[in-house]
Amino acid sequence: MTRVFNFSAGPATLPEPVLRQAADEMLDWHGSGMSVMEMSHRGKEYIGIQAEAESLLRELMAIPSNYKVVFLQGGAIAQNAFVPMNLLRGKASADYVNTGEWSKKSIKEAGKYARIRVAASSEASKFTEVPPFETWELDPDAAYVHICANETIGGVQYHWTPDTGDVPLVADMSSEILSKPVDVSRYGLIYAGAQKNIGPAGLTIVIVRDDLIGHALPTTPSVFDLKQQADNDSMLNTPPTYAIYIAGLVFKWLKAQGGLPAIERHNVAKAALLYDYLDSTSFYVAPIAKEDRSLMNVPFKLRDESLDEAFLKGAQQRSMLQLKGHRSVGGMRASIYNAMPIEGVKALVAYMKEFEKSHG
Ligand code: PMP
């Protein structure tokens, strides 16, 4: 068996021990004689699996007791509609901060449900930074303030938490959840698609403060009504059972790594290897402002773009895959989520140096 270093932005590499355990348990989960995939979501085995996944997530993120965890489908894209449908609470508008491609998508979709104010934007600097908080024009009457905590395509990440006062802060944490400790109490709602740091695609996790539940627009589909899902332990309809089971295994793995403070140290060290090298050469260019660089998605360009193809081909020959940047920005992108081992980043940096030597 050969495993590659998979730098995909998502679905992304998962911890190998998790995949091995899932393989071992595939046909017969804990003597049940069934695969988790085959279990009724109403059966005691599966109910236990989901409850354990939730409790591990609560422990890892230190989620306060006045917050609910809801497991949904629809991906983070569905959340772009879900959030305004559930959180407007009779208010006329919501504030959004525009830091790139994923923010733009959120703003566009939310516009179907409410008046959206762009309270701050880094469009003028081509999304190479998080707009400084002093430039934000927040509306105290907004229903909520929405941010994208880590722009997966652009590689811009908040390394601070905005203080939005009494207006609930909502964060798309799809590509940074569980990569570092966060103070959940600073947020009204956090959402994340699973396919980067949590598990397989098909699962979306929502963490929401109690008082924000129960205000859905009357036209909200029942499966996207926070109250109905929260009241039914995310089982208003069939949840993505297998994805939740794998998420639970990933949470266990994270705990065994020492939890979020330890994984953050690991992530900082991995990203530093790449950024330090990028800063030491002019052969490659790292476009993002230093203080706002993502620890999860590292975009870079070859100064001579005519070499892009040769670079990618050489990487592939060395079993390093999915390094091509998103089509909207071009260049390269190395996604180095929790499960990417430091050996993968070392191998990438060694290859980048070698490529520079032979083509520089
Ligand atoms: N937000 C962010 C920050 C993302 O990275 C992605 C997916 N790459 C999405 C939203 C959309 O997620 P999904 O495809 O699961 O709906």
mmCIF file of C-alpha atoms and ligand atoms in Angstrom:
data_model
loop_
_atom_site.group_PDB
_atom_site.id
_atom_site.type_symbol
_atom_site.label_atom_id
_atom_site.label_comp_id
_atom_site.label_asym_id
_atom_site.label_seq_id
_atom_site.Cartn_x
_atom_site.Cartn_y
_atom_site.Cartn_z
ATOM 1 C CA MET A 1 0.000 0.000 0.000
ATOM 2 C CA THR A 2 1.254 3.485 -0.838
ATOM 3 C CA ARG A 3 -0.175 6.574 0.793
ATOM 4 C CA VAL A 4 0.523 9.917 -0.858
ATOM 5 C CA PHE A 5 0.891 13.333 0.759
ATOM 6 C CA ASN A 6 -2.483 14.791 -0.134
ATOM 7 C CA PHE A 7 -2.524 18.605 0.003
ATOM 8 C CA SER A 8 -6.170 18.845 -1.091
ATOM 9 C CA ALA A 9 -8.258 21.701 0.320
ATOM 10 C CA GLY A 10 -11.133 19.303 0.928
ATOM 11 C CA PRO A 11 -12.167 16.575 0.989
ATOM 12 C CA ALA A 12 -8.769 16.287 2.579
ATOM 13 C CA THR A 13 -6.345 13.887 4.144
ATOM 14 C CA LEU A 14 -7.557 12.102 7.284
ATOM 15 C CA PRO A 15 -5.504 10.620 10.128
ATOM 16 C CA GLU A 16 -4.263 7.195 9.085
ATOM 17 C CA PRO A 17 -5.118 5.514 12.422
ATOM 18 C CA VAL A 18 -8.723 6.658 11.948
ATOM 19 C CA LEU A 19 -8.915 5.115 8.492
ATOM 20 C CA ARG A 20 -7.379 1.893 9.796
ATOM 21 C CA GLN A 21 -9.840 1.657 12.656
ATOM 22 C CA ALA A 22 -12.752 2.328 10.311
ATOM 23 C CA ALA A 23 -11.445 -0.419 8.025
ATOM 24 C CA ASP A 24 -11.156 -2.856 10.948
ATOM 25 C CA GLU A 25 -14.699 -2.077 12.055
ATOM 26 C CA MET A 26 -16.199 -1.966 8.576
ATOM 27 C CA LEU A 27 -18.046 -5.306 8.624
ATOM 28 C CA ASP A 28 -18.665 -5.728 12.326
ATOM 29 C CA TRP A 29 -18.758 -2.726 14.637
ATOM 30 C CA HIS A 30 -17.934 -3.824 18.193
ATOM 31 C CA GLY A 31 -19.551 -7.242 17.847
ATOM 32 C CA SER A 32 -22.832 -5.835 16.539
ATOM 33 C CA GLY A 33 -22.467 -7.863 13.345
ATOM 34 C CA MET A 34 -23.126 -4.707 11.323
ATOM 35 C CA SER A 35 -21.263 -1.887 9.698
ATOM 36 C CA VAL A 36 -22.058 1.522 11.177
ATOM 37 C CA MET A 37 -23.346 2.342 7.690
ATOM 38 C CA GLU A 38 -26.024 -0.311 8.093
ATOM 39 C CA MET A 39 -27.295 0.694 11.509
ATOM 40 C CA SER A 40 -30.635 2.290 12.161
ATOM 41 C CA HIS A 41 -30.123 5.826 13.407
ATOM 42 C CA ARG A 42 -32.748 5.028 16.040
ATOM 43 C CA GLY A 43 -30.878 1.979 17.339
ATOM 44 C CA LYS A 44 -28.966 2.074 20.619
ATOM 45 C CA GLU A 45 -25.588 1.391 18.967
ATOM 46 C CA TYR A 46 -25.806 4.370 16.648
ATOM 47 C CA ILE A 47 -27.344 6.661 19.265
ATOM 48 C CA GLY A 48 -24.311 5.859 21.425
ATOM 49 C CA ILE A 49 -21.908 6.618 18.574
ATOM 50 C CA GLN A 50 -23.469 10.031 17.938
ATOM 51 C CA ALA A 51 -23.667 10.903 21.623
ATOM 52 C CA GLU A 52 -19.996 10.047 22.069
ATOM 53 C CA ALA A 53 -18.999 12.129 19.026
ATOM 54 C CA GLU A 54 -20.872 15.117 20.430
ATOM 55 C CA SER A 55 -19.413 14.717 23.866
ATOM 56 C CA LEU A 56 -15.844 14.482 22.497
ATOM 57 C CA LEU A 57 -16.408 17.608 20.396
ATOM 58 C CA ARG A 58 -17.735 19.443 23.454
ATOM 59 C CA GLU A 59 -14.711 18.377 25.446
ATOM 60 C CA LEU A 60 -12.174 19.288 22.738
ATOM 61 C CA MET A 61 -13.649 22.728 22.073
ATOM 62 C CA ALA A 62 -14.752 23.349 25.684
ATOM 63 C CA ILE A 63 -18.224 24.158 24.396
ATOM 64 C CA PRO A 64 -20.229 25.868 27.171
ATOM 65 C CA SER A 65 -23.419 24.139 28.359
ATOM 66 C CA ASN A 66 -25.646 26.933 27.001
ATOM 67 C CA TYR A 67 -24.585 25.987 23.457
ATOM 68 C CA LYS A 68 -26.183 23.269 21.341
ATOM 69 C CA VAL A 69 -24.309 21.110 18.855
ATOM 70 C CA VAL A 70 -26.327 20.215 15.770
ATOM 71 C CA PHE A 71 -25.300 17.730 13.066
ATOM 72 C CA LEU A 72 -26.708 18.607 9.661
ATOM 73 C CA GLN A 73 -26.279 17.949 5.959
ATOM 74 C CA GLY A 74 -26.015 20.447 3.120
ATOM 75 C CA GLY A 75 -22.430 21.580 3.635
ATOM 76 C CA ALA A 76 -21.264 25.045 4.531
ATOM 77 C CA ILE A 77 -22.969 26.339 1.400
ATOM 78 C CA ALA A 78 -26.356 25.437 2.894
ATOM 79 C CA GLN A 79 -25.327 27.417 5.968
ATOM 80 C CA ASN A 80 -25.219 30.543 3.833
ATOM 81 C CA ALA A 81 -29.017 30.303 3.699
ATOM 82 C CA PHE A 82 -29.488 28.533 7.039
ATOM 83 C CA VAL A 83 -27.890 31.354 9.022
ATOM 84 C CA PRO A 84 -30.158 34.191 7.871
ATOM 85 C CA MET A 85 -33.221 31.888 7.899
ATOM 86 C CA ASN A 86 -32.603 31.140 11.562
ATOM 87 C CA LEU A 87 -30.906 34.192 12.988
ATOM 88 C CA LEU A 88 -32.675 37.245 11.578
ATOM 89 C CA ARG A 89 -35.026 37.332 14.590
ATOM 90 C CA GLY A 90 -37.226 40.019 13.022
ATOM 91 C CA LYS A 91 -34.289 42.310 12.257
ATOM 92 C CA ALA A 92 -33.932 43.992 8.888
ATOM 93 C CA SER A 93 -30.297 43.398 8.105
ATOM 94 C CA ALA A 94 -27.101 41.547 8.888
ATOM 95 C CA ASP A 95 -23.448 42.605 8.685
ATOM 96 C CA TYR A 96 -20.888 40.604 6.695
ATOM 97 C CA VAL A 97 -17.143 40.999 6.446
ATOM 98 C CA ASN A 98 -15.746 40.248 3.017
ATOM 99 C CA THR A 99 -12.350 38.567 3.059
ATOM 100 C CA GLY A 100 -12.532 36.574 -0.170
ATOM 101 C CA GLU A 101 -14.256 33.940 -2.260
ATOM 102 C CA TRP A 102 -16.117 32.162 0.548
ATOM 103 C CA SER A 103 -17.257 35.417 2.152
ATOM 104 C CA LYS A 104 -18.550 36.576 -1.223
ATOM 105 C CA LYS A 105 -20.614 33.415 -1.599
ATOM 106 C CA SER A 106 -22.054 33.854 1.891
ATOM 107 C CA ILE A 107 -22.954 37.488 1.172
ATOM 108 C CA LYS A 108 -24.664 36.660 -2.111
ATOM 109 C CA GLU A 109 -26.774 33.847 -0.700
ATOM 110 C CA ALA A 110 -27.757 35.709 2.479
ATOM 111 C CA GLY A 111 -28.952 38.546 0.245
ATOM 112 C CA LYS A 112 -31.935 36.386 -0.715
ATOM 113 C CA TYR A 113 -33.218 36.568 2.849
ATOM 114 C CA ALA A 114 -32.186 39.935 4.250
ATOM 115 C CA ARG A 115 -30.553 43.237 3.552
ATOM 116 C CA ILE A 116 -26.851 42.573 3.839
ATOM 117 C CA ARG A 117 -24.389 45.288 4.796
ATOM 118 C CA VAL A 118 -20.746 44.703 4.002
ATOM 119 C CA ALA A 119 -19.273 46.115 7.200
ATOM 120 C CA ALA A 120 -15.682 45.700 6.045
ATOM 121 C CA SER A 121 -13.869 44.324 3.039
ATOM 122 C CA SER A 122 -10.338 43.632 1.911
ATOM 123 C CA GLU A 123 -11.317 43.564 -1.747
ATOM 124 C CA ALA A 124 -9.223 46.681 -2.418
ATOM 125 C CA SER A 125 -6.085 44.790 -1.396
ATOM 126 C CA LYS A 126 -7.144 41.763 -3.484
ATOM 127 C CA PHE A 127 -8.072 39.872 -0.305
ATOM 128 C CA THR A 128 -4.523 39.618 0.947
ATOM 129 C CA GLU A 129 -5.463 40.574 4.505
ATOM 130 C CA VAL A 130 -8.206 40.664 7.117
ATOM 131 C CA PRO A 131 -9.579 44.221 7.196
ATOM 132 C CA PRO A 132 -8.250 45.907 10.377
ATOM 133 C CA PHE A 133 -10.974 46.078 13.016
ATOM 134 C CA GLU A 134 -10.722 49.912 13.137
ATOM 135 C CA THR A 135 -12.120 50.006 9.586
ATOM 136 C CA TRP A 136 -15.230 47.927 10.358
ATOM 137 C CA GLU A 137 -18.484 49.839 10.220
ATOM 138 C CA LEU A 138 -20.744 47.701 12.359
ATOM 139 C CA ASP A 139 -24.462 48.316 12.721
ATOM 140 C CA PRO A 140 -25.566 47.912 16.352
ATOM 141 C CA ASP A 141 -29.014 46.841 15.075
ATOM 142 C CA ALA A 142 -27.680 44.084 12.814
ATOM 143 C CA ALA A 143 -29.101 40.613 13.404
ATOM 144 C CA TYR A 144 -25.544 39.227 13.467
ATOM 145 C CA VAL A 145 -22.043 39.776 12.114
ATOM 146 C CA HIS A 146 -20.732 37.071 9.769
ATOM 147 C CA ILE A 147 -17.078 36.309 9.163
ATOM 148 C CA CYS A 148 -15.214 33.574 7.320
ATOM 149 C CA ALA A 149 -12.605 32.616 9.918
ATOM 150 C CA ASN A 150 -10.301 31.055 7.337
ATOM 151 C CA GLU A 151 -10.586 31.705 3.615
ATOM 152 C CA THR A 152 -9.709 28.323 2.158
ATOM 153 C CA ILE A 153 -9.031 29.656 -1.335
ATOM 154 C CA GLY A 154 -7.255 32.911 -0.523
ATOM 155 C CA GLY A 155 -5.358 31.654 2.534
ATOM 156 C CA VAL A 156 -6.360 34.509 4.852
ATOM 157 C CA GLN A 157 -7.130 33.687 8.478
ATOM 158 C CA TYR A 158 -8.261 35.646 11.520
ATOM 159 C CA HIS A 159 -5.764 35.301 14.341
ATOM 160 C CA TRP A 160 -8.009 37.365 16.607
ATOM 161 C CA THR A 161 -11.691 37.363 17.501
ATOM 162 C CA PRO A 162 -13.700 40.467 16.616
ATOM 163 C CA ASP A 163 -15.618 42.034 19.500
ATOM 164 C CA THR A 164 -19.111 42.614 18.124
ATOM 165 C CA GLY A 165 -20.643 43.553 21.473
ATOM 166 C CA ASP A 166 -24.255 42.432 21.832
ATOM 167 C CA VAL A 167 -24.564 41.529 18.162
ATOM 168 C CA PRO A 168 -23.948 37.770 17.765
ATOM 169 C CA LEU A 169 -20.791 36.842 15.898
ATOM 170 C CA VAL A 170 -21.270 34.071 13.310
ATOM 171 C CA ALA A 171 -18.239 32.292 11.869
ATOM 172 C CA ASP A 172 -17.722 29.957 8.956
ATOM 173 C CA MET A 173 -14.969 27.788 10.448
ATOM 174 C CA SER A 174 -15.102 25.115 7.742
ATOM 175 C CA SER A 175 -11.379 25.124 7.112
ATOM 176 C CA GLU A 176 -10.024 25.887 10.582
ATOM 177 C CA ILE A 177 -12.301 24.194 13.086
ATOM 178 C CA LEU A 178 -10.372 22.095 15.633
ATOM 179 C CA SER A 179 -7.017 23.434 14.405
ATOM 180 C CA LYS A 180 -6.564 25.593 17.528
ATOM 181 C CA PRO A 181 -8.456 26.413 20.707
ATOM 182 C CA VAL A 182 -11.248 28.981 20.295
ATOM 183 C CA ASP A 183 -13.330 30.681 22.941
ATOM 184 C CA VAL A 184 -16.766 29.478 21.820
ATOM 185 C CA SER A 185 -18.488 31.918 24.191
ATOM 186 C CA ARG A 186 -17.370 34.784 21.931
ATOM 187 C CA TYR A 187 -19.591 33.456 19.129
ATOM 188 C CA GLY A 188 -23.342 33.241 18.625
ATOM 189 C CA LEU A 189 -23.004 30.532 16.022
ATOM 190 C CA ILE A 190 -20.140 28.557 14.496
ATOM 191 C CA TYR A 191 -20.540 26.312 11.488
ATOM 192 C CA ALA A 192 -18.235 24.021 9.561
ATOM 193 C CA GLY A 193 -18.423 21.525 6.748
ATOM 194 C CA ALA A 194 -16.668 18.342 7.844
ATOM 195 C CA GLN A 195 -14.445 17.503 4.902
ATOM 196 C CA LYS A 196 -11.287 19.268 6.070
ATOM 197 C CA ASN A 197 -10.579 18.843 9.774
ATOM 198 C CA ILE A 198 -13.535 16.728 10.889
ATOM 199 C CA GLY A 199 -14.157 13.813 8.552
ATOM 200 C CA PRO A 200 -15.943 12.870 5.340
ATOM 201 C CA ALA A 201 -18.037 15.268 3.276
ATOM 202 C CA GLY A 202 -21.755 15.139 3.952
ATOM 203 C CA LEU A 203 -21.708 16.333 7.541
ATOM 204 C CA THR A 204 -22.025 19.936 8.678
ATOM 205 C CA ILE A 205 -21.585 20.894 12.321
ATOM 206 C CA VAL A 206 -23.360 23.862 13.884
ATOM 207 C CA ILE A 207 -22.571 25.124 17.382
ATOM 208 C CA VAL A 208 -25.101 27.690 18.534
ATOM 209 C CA ARG A 209 -25.999 29.639 21.658
ATOM 210 C CA ASP A 210 -29.346 28.616 23.161
ATOM 211 C CA ASP A 211 -31.038 32.001 22.952
ATOM 212 C CA LEU A 212 -30.530 32.157 19.172
ATOM 213 C CA ILE A 213 -32.599 29.021 18.647
ATOM 214 C CA GLY A 214 -36.322 29.198 17.889
ATOM 215 C CA HIS A 215 -36.564 32.210 15.610
ATOM 216 C CA ALA A 216 -36.605 30.628 12.145
ATOM 217 C CA LEU A 217 -38.449 32.349 9.315
ATOM 218 C CA PRO A 218 -41.813 30.615 8.751
ATOM 219 C CA THR A 219 -40.687 29.444 5.312
ATOM 220 C CA THR A 220 -37.586 27.656 6.687
ATOM 221 C CA PRO A 221 -37.476 23.993 5.625
ATOM 222 C CA SER A 222 -37.960 21.829 8.729
ATOM 223 C CA VAL A 223 -34.584 20.108 8.295
ATOM 224 C CA PHE A 224 -32.944 23.527 8.426
ATOM 225 C CA ASP A 225 -34.931 24.797 11.396
ATOM 226 C CA LEU A 226 -32.457 25.035 14.262
ATOM 227 C CA LYS A 227 -35.125 24.473 16.889
ATOM 228 C CA GLN A 228 -36.589 21.401 15.259
ATOM 229 C CA GLN A 229 -33.149 19.858 14.783
ATOM 230 C CA ALA A 230 -31.923 20.818 18.255
ATOM 231 C CA ASP A 231 -35.109 19.504 19.907
ATOM 232 C CA ASN A 232 -34.710 16.211 18.048
ATOM 233 C CA ASP A 233 -30.987 15.681 18.766
ATOM 234 C CA SER A 234 -30.221 16.243 15.058
ATOM 235 C CA MET A 235 -32.504 13.341 14.186
ATOM 236 C CA LEU A 236 -35.455 15.154 12.698
ATOM 237 C CA ASN A 237 -34.487 13.180 9.630
ATOM 238 C CA THR A 238 -31.732 10.609 9.103
ATOM 239 C CA PRO A 239 -28.407 12.221 9.987
ATOM 240 C CA PRO A 240 -25.245 11.443 7.976
ATOM 241 C CA THR A 241 -24.531 8.518 10.277
ATOM 242 C CA TYR A 242 -21.292 7.187 8.828
ATOM 243 C CA ALA A 243 -19.756 10.662 8.570
ATOM 244 C CA ILE A 244 -20.645 11.296 12.226
ATOM 245 C CA TYR A 245 -19.032 7.995 13.225
ATOM 246 C CA ILE A 246 -15.795 8.922 11.413
ATOM 247 C CA ALA A 247 -15.929 12.406 12.955
ATOM 248 C CA GLY A 248 -16.091 10.718 16.370
ATOM 249 C CA LEU A 249 -12.962 8.702 15.540
ATOM 250 C CA VAL A 250 -11.194 11.888 14.421
ATOM 251 C CA PHE A 251 -12.182 13.590 17.693
ATOM 252 C CA LYS A 252 -10.733 10.652 19.630
ATOM 253 C CA TRP A 253 -7.538 10.885 17.594
ATOM 254 C CA LEU A 254 -7.334 14.628 18.311
ATOM 255 C CA LYS A 255 -7.733 14.000 22.018
ATOM 256 C CA ALA A 256 -4.930 11.430 21.876
ATOM 257 C CA GLN A 257 -2.692 14.034 20.184
ATOM 258 C CA GLY A 258 -3.100 16.211 23.282
ATOM 259 C CA GLY A 259 -6.206 18.155 22.237
ATOM 260 C CA LEU A 260 -6.377 21.531 20.547
ATOM 261 C CA PRO A 261 -3.450 23.304 22.280
ATOM 262 C CA ALA A 262 -1.141 20.495 21.135
ATOM 263 C CA ILE A 263 -2.528 20.340 17.599
ATOM 264 C CA GLU A 264 -2.170 24.123 17.346
ATOM 265 C CA ARG A 265 1.539 23.880 18.224
ATOM 266 C CA HIS A 266 1.901 21.213 15.577
ATOM 267 C CA ASN A 267 0.047 23.344 13.002
ATOM 268 C CA VAL A 268 2.122 26.438 13.796
ATOM 269 C CA ALA A 269 5.328 24.438 13.324
ATOM 270 C CA LYS A 270 4.140 22.970 10.009
ATOM 271 C CA ALA A 271 3.064 26.325 8.580
ATOM 272 C CA ALA A 272 6.305 27.987 9.745
ATOM 273 C CA LEU A 273 8.359 25.487 7.745
ATOM 274 C CA LEU A 274 6.587 26.552 4.573
ATOM 275 C CA TYR A 275 6.270 30.282 5.186
ATOM 276 C CA ASP A 276 9.861 30.624 6.414
ATOM 277 C CA TYR A 277 11.103 29.063 3.224
ATOM 278 C CA LEU A 278 8.739 31.160 1.061
ATOM 279 C CA ASP A 279 10.042 34.309 2.774
ATOM 280 C CA SER A 280 13.642 33.317 2.141
ATOM 281 C CA THR A 281 13.410 33.149 -1.650
ATOM 282 C CA SER A 282 12.187 35.287 -4.526
ATOM 283 C CA PHE A 283 11.603 32.243 -6.744
ATOM 284 C CA TYR A 284 8.229 31.772 -5.052
ATOM 285 C CA VAL A 285 5.822 34.471 -3.872
ATOM 286 C CA ALA A 286 3.548 34.275 -0.806
ATOM 287 C CA PRO A 287 0.898 36.938 -1.388
ATOM 288 C CA ILE A 288 -0.826 37.184 2.000
ATOM 289 C CA ALA A 289 0.012 39.775 4.687
ATOM 290 C CA LYS A 290 2.204 38.046 7.280
ATOM 291 C CA GLU A 291 -0.070 38.653 10.257
ATOM 292 C CA ASP A 292 -3.111 37.227 8.436
ATOM 293 C CA ARG A 293 -1.594 34.150 6.849
ATOM 294 C CA SER A 294 -3.567 30.945 7.136
ATOM 295 C CA LEU A 295 -2.051 28.054 9.058
ATOM 296 C CA MET A 296 -4.293 25.668 7.132
ATOM 297 C CA ASN A 297 -4.146 26.747 3.477
ATOM 298 C CA VAL A 298 -0.863 28.144 2.191
ATOM 299 C CA PRO A 299 -1.181 29.792 -1.229
ATOM 300 C CA PHE A 300 1.975 30.604 -3.165
ATOM 301 C CA LYS A 301 2.987 31.387 -6.716
ATOM 302 C CA LEU A 302 5.992 30.630 -8.807
ATOM 303 C CA ARG A 303 7.315 33.997 -9.954
ATOM 304 C CA ASP A 304 7.604 32.486 -13.427
ATOM 305 C CA GLU A 305 4.129 31.046 -13.985
ATOM 306 C CA SER A 306 5.262 29.214 -17.112
ATOM 307 C CA LEU A 307 6.884 26.718 -14.726
ATOM 308 C CA ASP A 308 3.611 25.853 -12.944
ATOM 309 C CA GLU A 309 2.962 22.726 -14.922
ATOM 310 C CA ALA A 310 6.488 21.354 -14.484
ATOM 311 C CA PHE A 311 6.275 22.082 -10.756
ATOM 312 C CA LEU A 312 3.018 20.171 -10.377
ATOM 313 C CA LYS A 313 4.269 17.273 -12.462
ATOM 314 C CA GLY A 314 7.423 16.926 -10.367
ATOM 315 C CA ALA A 315 5.359 17.070 -7.179
ATOM 316 C CA GLN A 316 3.095 14.324 -8.450
ATOM 317 C CA GLN A 317 6.103 12.152 -9.310
ATOM 318 C CA ARG A 318 7.143 12.525 -5.660
ATOM 319 C CA SER A 319 3.666 11.517 -4.412
ATOM 320 C CA MET A 320 2.629 15.049 -3.435
ATOM 321 C CA LEU A 321 -0.825 15.699 -4.820
ATOM 322 C CA GLN A 322 -3.447 18.442 -5.125
ATOM 323 C CA LEU A 323 -1.072 21.397 -4.971
ATOM 324 C CA LYS A 324 -2.733 23.353 -7.753
ATOM 325 C CA GLY A 325 -4.290 26.596 -6.490
ATOM 326 C CA HIS A 326 -8.002 27.239 -6.877
ATOM 327 C CA ARG A 327 -8.933 28.192 -10.435
ATOM 328 C CA SER A 328 -10.102 31.650 -9.282
ATOM 329 C CA VAL A 329 -6.636 32.631 -7.990
ATOM 330 C CA GLY A 330 -4.223 30.339 -9.837
ATOM 331 C CA GLY A 331 -0.758 29.441 -8.575
ATOM 332 C CA MET A 332 -0.311 26.796 -5.900
ATOM 333 C CA ARG A 333 -1.942 26.009 -2.592
ATOM 334 C CA ALA A 334 -0.802 23.571 0.045
ATOM 335 C CA SER A 335 -3.578 22.649 2.457
ATOM 336 C CA ILE A 336 -1.992 21.385 5.645
ATOM 337 C CA TYR A 337 -4.874 20.501 7.931
ATOM 338 C CA ASN A 338 -4.519 18.709 11.272
ATOM 339 C CA ALA A 339 -4.010 15.304 9.670
ATOM 340 C CA MET A 340 -1.155 16.376 7.384
ATOM 341 C CA PRO A 341 1.979 15.019 9.061
ATOM 342 C CA ILE A 342 4.989 17.315 9.394
ATOM 343 C CA GLU A 343 6.862 14.847 7.154
ATOM 344 C CA GLY A 344 4.546 15.904 4.308
ATOM 345 C CA VAL A 345 5.434 19.570 4.750
ATOM 346 C CA LYS A 346 9.142 18.738 5.028
ATOM 347 C CA ALA A 347 8.928 16.739 1.813
ATOM 348 C CA LEU A 348 7.179 19.638 0.079
ATOM 349 C CA VAL A 349 9.746 22.216 1.200
ATOM 350 C CA ALA A 350 12.597 19.911 0.145
ATOM 351 C CA TYR A 351 10.988 19.529 -3.280
ATOM 352 C CA MET A 352 10.414 23.287 -3.612
ATOM 353 C CA LYS A 353 14.096 23.905 -2.855
ATOM 354 C CA GLU A 354 15.160 21.276 -5.337
ATOM 355 C CA PHE A 355 12.865 22.749 -8.000
ATOM 356 C CA GLU A 356 14.219 26.232 -7.364
ATOM 357 C CA LYS A 357 17.774 24.945 -7.759
ATOM 358 C CA SER A 358 17.066 23.257 -11.041
ATOM 359 C CA HIS A 359 14.879 26.016 -12.514
ATOM 360 C CA GLY A 360 16.001 29.206 -10.754
HETATM 361 N N1 PMP B 1 -16.798 27.850 3.344
HETATM 362 C C1 PMP B 1 -15.488 27.552 3.299
HETATM 363 C C2 PMP B 1 -14.541 28.386 4.089
HETATM 364 C C3 PMP B 1 -15.041 26.468 2.533
HETATM 365 O O1 PMP B 1 -13.740 26.182 2.474
HETATM 366 C C4 PMP B 1 -15.969 25.690 1.808
HETATM 367 C C5 PMP B 1 -15.555 24.490 0.983
HETATM 368 N N2 PMP B 1 -14.295 24.457 0.511
HETATM 369 C C6 PMP B 1 -17.306 26.046 1.868
HETATM 370 C C7 PMP B 1 -17.690 27.129 2.646
HETATM 371 C C8 PMP B 1 -18.341 25.257 1.114
HETATM 372 O O2 PMP B 1 -18.493 24.024 1.703
HETATM 373 P P1 PMP B 1 -19.417 22.874 1.082
HETATM 374 O O3 PMP B 1 -18.882 22.555 -0.257
HETATM 375 O O4 PMP B 1 -19.259 21.769 2.068
HETATM 376 O O5 PMP B 1 -20.811 23.377 1.043
#
